[in-house]
């Protein structure tokens, strides 16, 4: 992070962790500081591989940022919502419906959740380059160098080692997936801040307390900076929803549909959702900091069939290789559909949408 004197920023005061005894997911903890050497990555790769084939989520610790540096990122993230007027947010709105891009603001009440109830969360996504690709609100201008450093830290110090270990887990050359995630390439990889606001009792009843339906992520790797308001649940291998516990200065990492397609189904995008927090967090806003990684826009999402590990287990494809979408096609199809287009109920739990080239997206409610 920048080492010069930093501009002042209003302090965001997070909640204390919940005291409720919830059904917590049992996630592997990966010390990513060990991944700085080839030997360390080789040692960690089997743990990452096995976790991403079972629970699909891991904790990452010792990632290189201190607690105070992380706290400041949340301070800056809150500026995007508390120090920017609604009018200015609209001026910087993302072209979600028009171009399938989340770069910019996603405003509150854009998406329909259930029974006509719209969402109560807002987002601000920053293209990883920070400078040149988008205009930012005036209140964020003083912090752009720090946000650039934050993006670089996520990309090079967290994302790349994870991608290398995922490749090793498939017995592929270490940089197989790294080569599809160029920092300066054309693509939509971005940092994002999300703020969830408490909802009314009527909204909770009509949505069965679901704030964001069960889904898999669009991209390859999602990095969530752990925060204390409990609301994230993952679908465990036994089919039960379990809560993700907050760990101070840890990252929560999962894979998305893009990695599932590239790995021929060897790795799977895990279903997760956001629900109403427990009672002692119910009146708190939930501020999150994320890094969403997608491959370069022109990457064709076909399996690395040469992986030796796929021979005994077989390759699972979402479509024929000749019909496989590029990252840009897949991203646009998904972003332009979610919460904006009608879904078809398959049963009491699953709703479906056709996204692109016959590939079906499922929502779990």
Short mmCIF file of N, CA and C in Angstrom, two decimals, residues 242-357:
data_model
loop_
_atom_site.label_atom_id
_atom_site.label_comp_id
_atom_site.label_asym_id
_atom_site.label_seq_id
_atom_site.Cartn_x
_atom_site.Cartn_y
_atom_site.Cartn_z
N UNK A 242 -25.05 -23.45 5.41
CA UNK A 242 -24.27 -23.17 6.61
C UNK A 242 -23.65 -21.77 6.51
N UNK A 243 -23.52 -21.14 7.67
CA UNK A 243 -23.02 -19.77 7.75
C UNK A 243 -21.51 -19.74 7.63
N UNK A 244 -21.00 -18.65 7.07
CA UNK A 244 -19.55 -18.42 7.01
C UNK A 244 -19.17 -17.50 8.16
N UNK A 245 -18.29 -18.00 9.02
CA UNK A 245 -17.88 -17.26 10.21
C UNK A 245 -16.84 -16.19 9.85
N UNK A 246 -16.92 -15.06 10.53
CA UNK A 246 -15.93 -13.99 10.34
C UNK A 246 -14.62 -14.34 11.04
N UNK A 247 -13.50 -14.17 10.33
CA UNK A 247 -12.16 -14.26 10.91
C UNK A 247 -11.46 -12.93 10.66
N UNK A 248 -10.90 -12.33 11.70
CA UNK A 248 -10.25 -11.03 11.56
C UNK A 248 -9.15 -11.08 10.50
N UNK A 249 -9.19 -10.10 9.61
CA UNK A 249 -8.17 -9.91 8.57
C UNK A 249 -7.92 -11.16 7.74
N UNK A 250 -8.97 -11.95 7.55
CA UNK A 250 -8.88 -13.11 6.67
C UNK A 250 -9.65 -12.82 5.38
N UNK A 251 -9.40 -13.63 4.38
CA UNK A 251 -10.13 -13.57 3.13
C UNK A 251 -10.96 -14.84 3.00
N UNK A 252 -12.13 -14.70 2.40
CA UNK A 252 -12.97 -15.85 2.08
C UNK A 252 -12.95 -15.98 0.55
N UNK A 253 -12.47 -17.11 0.07
CA UNK A 253 -12.24 -17.28 -1.37
C UNK A 253 -13.08 -18.43 -1.90
N UNK A 254 -13.73 -18.19 -3.04
CA UNK A 254 -14.49 -19.26 -3.71
C UNK A 254 -14.30 -19.17 -5.21
N UNK A 255 -14.71 -20.21 -5.90
CA UNK A 255 -14.60 -20.26 -7.35
C UNK A 255 -15.96 -20.04 -7.99
N UNK A 256 -15.94 -19.62 -9.25
CA UNK A 256 -17.17 -19.37 -9.98
C UNK A 256 -17.30 -20.25 -11.21
N UNK A 257 -18.34 -19.96 -12.00
CA UNK A 257 -18.65 -20.78 -13.17
C UNK A 257 -17.51 -20.82 -14.19
N UNK A 258 -16.78 -19.72 -14.32
CA UNK A 258 -15.69 -19.68 -15.30
C UNK A 258 -14.64 -20.74 -14.99
N UNK A 259 -14.25 -20.85 -13.72
CA UNK A 259 -13.27 -21.87 -13.35
C UNK A 259 -13.85 -23.27 -13.50
N UNK A 260 -15.15 -23.42 -13.24
CA UNK A 260 -15.78 -24.72 -13.44
C UNK A 260 -15.69 -25.13 -14.91
N UNK A 261 -15.92 -24.20 -15.82
CA UNK A 261 -15.85 -24.52 -17.24
C UNK A 261 -14.41 -24.80 -17.67
N UNK A 262 -13.46 -23.98 -17.22
CA UNK A 262 -12.06 -24.17 -17.61
C UNK A 262 -11.50 -25.48 -17.09
N UNK A 263 -12.00 -25.92 -15.94
CA UNK A 263 -11.48 -27.15 -15.32
C UNK A 263 -12.27 -28.39 -15.74
N UNK A 264 -13.21 -28.23 -16.64
CA UNK A 264 -14.00 -29.38 -17.07
C UNK A 264 -14.82 -29.99 -15.95
N UNK A 265 -15.24 -29.15 -15.01
CA UNK A 265 -16.04 -29.62 -13.89
C UNK A 265 -15.24 -30.18 -12.73
N UNK A 266 -13.91 -30.18 -12.87
CA UNK A 266 -13.07 -30.70 -11.78
C UNK A 266 -13.22 -29.82 -10.54
N UNK A 267 -13.20 -28.52 -10.74
CA UNK A 267 -13.54 -27.57 -9.68
C UNK A 267 -14.96 -27.07 -9.95
N UNK A 268 -15.71 -26.82 -8.88
CA UNK A 268 -17.09 -26.40 -9.05
C UNK A 268 -17.35 -25.07 -8.36
N UNK A 269 -18.15 -24.25 -9.03
CA UNK A 269 -18.62 -23.04 -8.40
C UNK A 269 -19.62 -23.40 -7.32
N UNK A 270 -19.34 -23.02 -6.09
CA UNK A 270 -20.20 -23.40 -4.97
C UNK A 270 -21.38 -22.44 -4.83
N UNK A 271 -22.55 -23.01 -4.58
CA UNK A 271 -23.77 -22.22 -4.41
C UNK A 271 -23.70 -21.50 -3.06
N UNK A 272 -24.00 -20.21 -3.08
CA UNK A 272 -24.02 -19.43 -1.85
C UNK A 272 -25.09 -18.36 -1.95
N UNK A 273 -25.47 -17.79 -0.82
CA UNK A 273 -26.52 -16.78 -0.79
C UNK A 273 -26.27 -15.82 0.36
N UNK A 274 -27.03 -14.72 0.36
CA UNK A 274 -26.99 -13.75 1.45
C UNK A 274 -28.39 -13.71 2.06
N UNK A 275 -28.44 -13.84 3.39
CA UNK A 275 -29.73 -13.87 4.09
C UNK A 275 -29.74 -12.81 5.19
N UNK A 276 -30.91 -12.64 5.81
CA UNK A 276 -31.02 -11.70 6.92
C UNK A 276 -30.05 -12.11 8.04
N UNK A 277 -29.29 -11.15 8.58
CA UNK A 277 -28.34 -11.48 9.65
C UNK A 277 -29.05 -11.96 10.92
N UNK A 278 -28.31 -12.57 11.84
CA UNK A 278 -28.89 -12.97 13.12
C UNK A 278 -29.37 -11.76 13.92
N UNK A 279 -30.10 -12.01 15.01
CA UNK A 279 -30.79 -10.94 15.74
C UNK A 279 -29.87 -9.82 16.19
N UNK A 280 -28.66 -10.15 16.64
CA UNK A 280 -27.77 -9.10 17.16
C UNK A 280 -27.08 -8.30 16.05
N UNK A 281 -27.34 -8.64 14.80
CA UNK A 281 -26.83 -7.87 13.66
C UNK A 281 -27.95 -7.28 12.81
N UNK A 282 -29.17 -7.49 13.23
CA UNK A 282 -30.31 -7.21 12.36
C UNK A 282 -30.47 -5.74 12.00
N UNK A 283 -30.02 -4.86 12.88
CA UNK A 283 -30.18 -3.42 12.60
C UNK A 283 -28.91 -2.81 12.03
N UNK A 284 -27.94 -3.63 11.68
CA UNK A 284 -26.65 -3.12 11.18
C UNK A 284 -26.59 -3.21 9.66
N UNK A 285 -25.97 -2.17 9.08
CA UNK A 285 -25.64 -2.26 7.66
C UNK A 285 -24.46 -3.21 7.50
N UNK A 286 -24.35 -3.82 6.34
CA UNK A 286 -23.29 -4.81 6.09
C UNK A 286 -22.42 -4.32 4.94
N UNK A 287 -21.22 -3.86 5.26
CA UNK A 287 -20.29 -3.35 4.26
C UNK A 287 -19.28 -4.43 3.90
N UNK A 288 -19.14 -4.69 2.61
CA UNK A 288 -18.20 -5.70 2.15
C UNK A 288 -17.20 -5.15 1.15
N UNK A 289 -15.99 -5.72 1.16
CA UNK A 289 -14.96 -5.40 0.18
C UNK A 289 -14.59 -6.70 -0.54
N UNK A 290 -14.49 -6.61 -1.86
CA UNK A 290 -14.32 -7.81 -2.68
C UNK A 290 -13.32 -7.55 -3.82
N UNK A 291 -12.86 -8.67 -4.39
CA UNK A 291 -12.14 -8.63 -5.66
C UNK A 291 -12.69 -9.77 -6.51
N UNK A 292 -13.34 -9.41 -7.62
CA UNK A 292 -13.95 -10.39 -8.51
C UNK A 292 -13.06 -10.58 -9.73
N UNK A 293 -12.52 -11.77 -9.86
CA UNK A 293 -11.61 -12.07 -10.97
C UNK A 293 -12.36 -12.79 -12.09
N UNK A 294 -12.17 -12.30 -13.30
CA UNK A 294 -12.68 -12.93 -14.51
C UNK A 294 -11.50 -13.09 -15.46
N UNK A 295 -11.58 -14.03 -16.37
CA UNK A 295 -10.49 -14.15 -17.33
C UNK A 295 -10.52 -12.97 -18.30
N UNK A 296 -9.49 -12.87 -19.13
CA UNK A 296 -9.48 -11.87 -20.18
C UNK A 296 -10.74 -12.05 -21.04
N UNK A 297 -11.27 -10.96 -21.56
CA UNK A 297 -12.54 -11.00 -22.29
C UNK A 297 -12.55 -11.98 -23.45
N UNK A 298 -11.40 -12.13 -24.14
CA UNK A 298 -11.38 -12.96 -25.34
C UNK A 298 -11.10 -14.43 -25.05
N UNK A 299 -10.93 -14.80 -23.79
CA UNK A 299 -10.65 -16.20 -23.46
C UNK A 299 -11.89 -17.05 -23.73
N UNK A 300 -11.71 -18.15 -24.45
CA UNK A 300 -12.81 -19.07 -24.74
C UNK A 300 -12.90 -20.07 -23.59
N UNK A 301 -14.08 -20.23 -23.04
CA UNK A 301 -14.24 -21.00 -21.80
C UNK A 301 -14.44 -22.48 -22.10
N UNK A 302 -13.35 -23.11 -22.53
CA UNK A 302 -13.33 -24.54 -22.82
C UNK A 302 -12.41 -25.24 -21.83
N UNK A 303 -12.65 -26.51 -21.53
CA UNK A 303 -11.84 -27.23 -20.55
C UNK A 303 -10.40 -27.44 -21.02
N UNK A 304 -9.49 -27.45 -20.05
CA UNK A 304 -8.11 -27.85 -20.34
C UNK A 304 -8.08 -29.38 -20.33
N UNK A 305 -8.51 -29.96 -21.45
CA UNK A 305 -8.71 -31.40 -21.53
C UNK A 305 -7.41 -32.18 -21.39
N UNK A 306 -6.28 -31.50 -21.56
CA UNK A 306 -4.99 -32.20 -21.44
C UNK A 306 -4.61 -32.51 -20.00
N UNK A 307 -5.37 -32.00 -19.04
CA UNK A 307 -5.06 -32.27 -17.63
C UNK A 307 -5.13 -33.77 -17.34
N UNK A 308 -4.07 -34.35 -16.78
CA UNK A 308 -4.08 -35.79 -16.48
C UNK A 308 -5.17 -36.19 -15.47
N UNK A 309 -5.56 -35.27 -14.59
CA UNK A 309 -6.54 -35.64 -13.55
C UNK A 309 -7.93 -35.81 -14.13
N UNK A 310 -8.16 -35.29 -15.35
CA UNK A 310 -9.49 -35.41 -15.95
C UNK A 310 -9.71 -36.77 -16.61
N UNK A 311 -8.64 -37.49 -16.88
CA UNK A 311 -8.79 -38.77 -17.56
C UNK A 311 -9.63 -39.76 -16.74
N UNK A 312 -9.33 -39.95 -15.46
CA UNK A 312 -10.12 -40.94 -14.70
C UNK A 312 -11.51 -40.45 -14.30
N UNK A 313 -11.69 -39.14 -14.11
CA UNK A 313 -12.99 -38.64 -13.62
C UNK A 313 -13.90 -38.17 -14.73
N UNK A 314 -13.33 -37.90 -15.90
CA UNK A 314 -14.13 -37.43 -17.03
C UNK A 314 -14.30 -35.92 -17.02
N UNK A 315 -14.64 -35.39 -18.17
CA UNK A 315 -14.83 -33.95 -18.34
C UNK A 315 -16.33 -33.64 -18.35
N UNK A 316 -16.71 -32.67 -17.54
CA UNK A 316 -18.10 -32.21 -17.51
C UNK A 316 -18.15 -30.85 -18.20
N UNK A 317 -18.94 -30.78 -19.25
CA UNK A 317 -19.05 -29.54 -20.03
C UNK A 317 -20.44 -28.95 -19.86
N UNK A 318 -20.52 -27.62 -19.88
CA UNK A 318 -21.83 -26.96 -19.90
C UNK A 318 -22.38 -26.88 -21.31
N UNK A 319 -21.48 -27.01 -22.31
CA UNK A 319 -21.89 -27.01 -23.72
C UNK A 319 -20.74 -27.62 -24.51
N UNK A 320 -21.00 -27.90 -25.78
CA UNK A 320 -19.94 -28.42 -26.66
C UNK A 320 -18.84 -27.37 -26.80
N UNK A 321 -17.59 -27.84 -26.96
CA UNK A 321 -16.46 -26.92 -27.04
C UNK A 321 -16.64 -25.89 -28.15
N UNK A 322 -17.19 -26.32 -29.29
CA UNK A 322 -17.35 -25.39 -30.41
C UNK A 322 -18.39 -24.31 -30.11
N UNK A 323 -19.27 -24.56 -29.13
CA UNK A 323 -20.29 -23.59 -28.75
C UNK A 323 -19.91 -22.77 -27.52
N UNK A 324 -18.76 -23.06 -26.94
CA UNK A 324 -18.39 -22.42 -25.67
C UNK A 324 -18.28 -20.91 -25.84
N UNK A 325 -18.80 -20.15 -24.87
CA UNK A 325 -18.73 -18.69 -24.96
C UNK A 325 -17.35 -18.17 -24.60
N UNK A 326 -17.06 -16.97 -25.03
CA UNK A 326 -15.89 -16.26 -24.51
C UNK A 326 -16.27 -15.69 -23.15
N UNK A 327 -15.27 -15.22 -22.42
CA UNK A 327 -15.55 -14.61 -21.12
C UNK A 327 -16.49 -13.42 -21.28
N UNK A 328 -16.26 -12.62 -22.30
CA UNK A 328 -17.12 -11.45 -22.50
C UNK A 328 -18.56 -11.87 -22.74
N UNK A 329 -18.77 -12.90 -23.56
CA UNK A 329 -20.13 -13.36 -23.84
C UNK A 329 -20.79 -13.91 -22.58
N UNK A 330 -20.04 -14.68 -21.82
CA UNK A 330 -20.59 -15.28 -20.59
C UNK A 330 -20.90 -14.20 -19.55
N UNK A 331 -19.97 -13.29 -19.36
CA UNK A 331 -20.18 -12.22 -18.39
C UNK A 331 -21.38 -11.35 -18.76
N UNK A 332 -21.47 -10.95 -20.02
CA UNK A 332 -22.58 -10.09 -20.44
C UNK A 332 -23.92 -10.82 -20.28
N UNK A 333 -23.95 -12.09 -20.68
CA UNK A 333 -25.18 -12.84 -20.58
C UNK A 333 -25.67 -12.97 -19.15
N UNK A 334 -24.75 -13.24 -18.25
CA UNK A 334 -25.14 -13.41 -16.85
C UNK A 334 -25.53 -12.09 -16.20
N UNK A 335 -24.72 -11.07 -16.38
CA UNK A 335 -24.97 -9.79 -15.70
C UNK A 335 -26.25 -9.15 -16.22
N UNK A 336 -26.52 -9.28 -17.51
CA UNK A 336 -27.71 -8.66 -18.09
C UNK A 336 -28.99 -9.41 -17.72
N UNK A 337 -28.85 -10.63 -17.19
CA UNK A 337 -30.03 -11.42 -16.84
C UNK A 337 -30.37 -11.36 -15.36
N UNK A 338 -29.36 -11.37 -14.49
CA UNK A 338 -29.63 -11.57 -13.07
C UNK A 338 -30.53 -10.47 -12.50
N UNK A 339 -31.65 -10.88 -11.93
CA UNK A 339 -32.55 -9.95 -11.27
C UNK A 339 -33.31 -9.03 -12.20
N UNK A 340 -33.04 -9.15 -13.52
CA UNK A 340 -33.66 -8.25 -14.50
C UNK A 340 -34.58 -8.99 -15.45
N UNK A 341 -34.31 -10.27 -15.68
CA UNK A 341 -35.13 -11.06 -16.58
C UNK A 341 -35.87 -12.15 -15.80
N UNK A 342 -36.98 -12.57 -16.33
CA UNK A 342 -37.81 -13.56 -15.64
C UNK A 342 -37.11 -14.91 -15.60
N UNK A 343 -37.37 -15.62 -14.52
CA UNK A 343 -36.87 -16.98 -14.38
C UNK A 343 -38.04 -17.96 -14.49
N UNK A 344 -37.72 -19.22 -14.79
CA UNK A 344 -38.72 -20.28 -14.82
C UNK A 344 -38.51 -21.20 -13.64
N UNK A 345 -39.57 -21.45 -12.89
CA UNK A 345 -39.46 -22.33 -11.73
C UNK A 345 -39.39 -23.78 -12.19
N UNK A 346 -38.30 -24.45 -11.80
CA UNK A 346 -38.20 -25.88 -12.10
C UNK A 346 -38.90 -26.69 -11.01
N UNK A 347 -38.74 -26.22 -9.77
CA UNK A 347 -39.42 -26.85 -8.63
C UNK A 347 -39.51 -25.80 -7.53
N UNK A 348 -39.73 -26.21 -6.30
CA UNK A 348 -39.90 -25.26 -5.20
C UNK A 348 -38.60 -24.56 -4.81
N UNK A 349 -37.48 -25.09 -5.27
CA UNK A 349 -36.19 -24.54 -4.87
C UNK A 349 -35.47 -23.86 -6.03
N UNK A 350 -35.49 -24.48 -7.20
CA UNK A 350 -34.64 -24.05 -8.31
C UNK A 350 -35.43 -23.24 -9.33
N UNK A 351 -34.86 -22.10 -9.73
CA UNK A 351 -35.37 -21.30 -10.83
C UNK A 351 -34.28 -21.26 -11.90
N UNK A 352 -34.69 -21.22 -13.18
CA UNK A 352 -33.72 -21.31 -14.26
C UNK A 352 -33.87 -20.16 -15.25
N UNK A 353 -32.73 -19.81 -15.86
CA UNK A 353 -32.68 -18.84 -16.95
C UNK A 353 -31.70 -19.36 -17.99
N UNK A 354 -32.04 -19.22 -19.26
CA UNK A 354 -31.06 -19.49 -20.31
C UNK A 354 -30.22 -18.23 -20.49
N UNK A 355 -28.90 -18.36 -20.41
CA UNK A 355 -28.02 -17.20 -20.43
C UNK A 355 -27.42 -16.96 -21.80
N UNK A 356 -26.68 -17.92 -22.30
CA UNK A 356 -26.01 -17.74 -23.58
C UNK A 356 -25.72 -19.12 -24.18
N UNK A 357 -25.99 -19.26 -25.47
CA UNK A 357 -25.66 -20.48 -26.21
C UNK A 357 -26.22 -21.74 -25.53
#
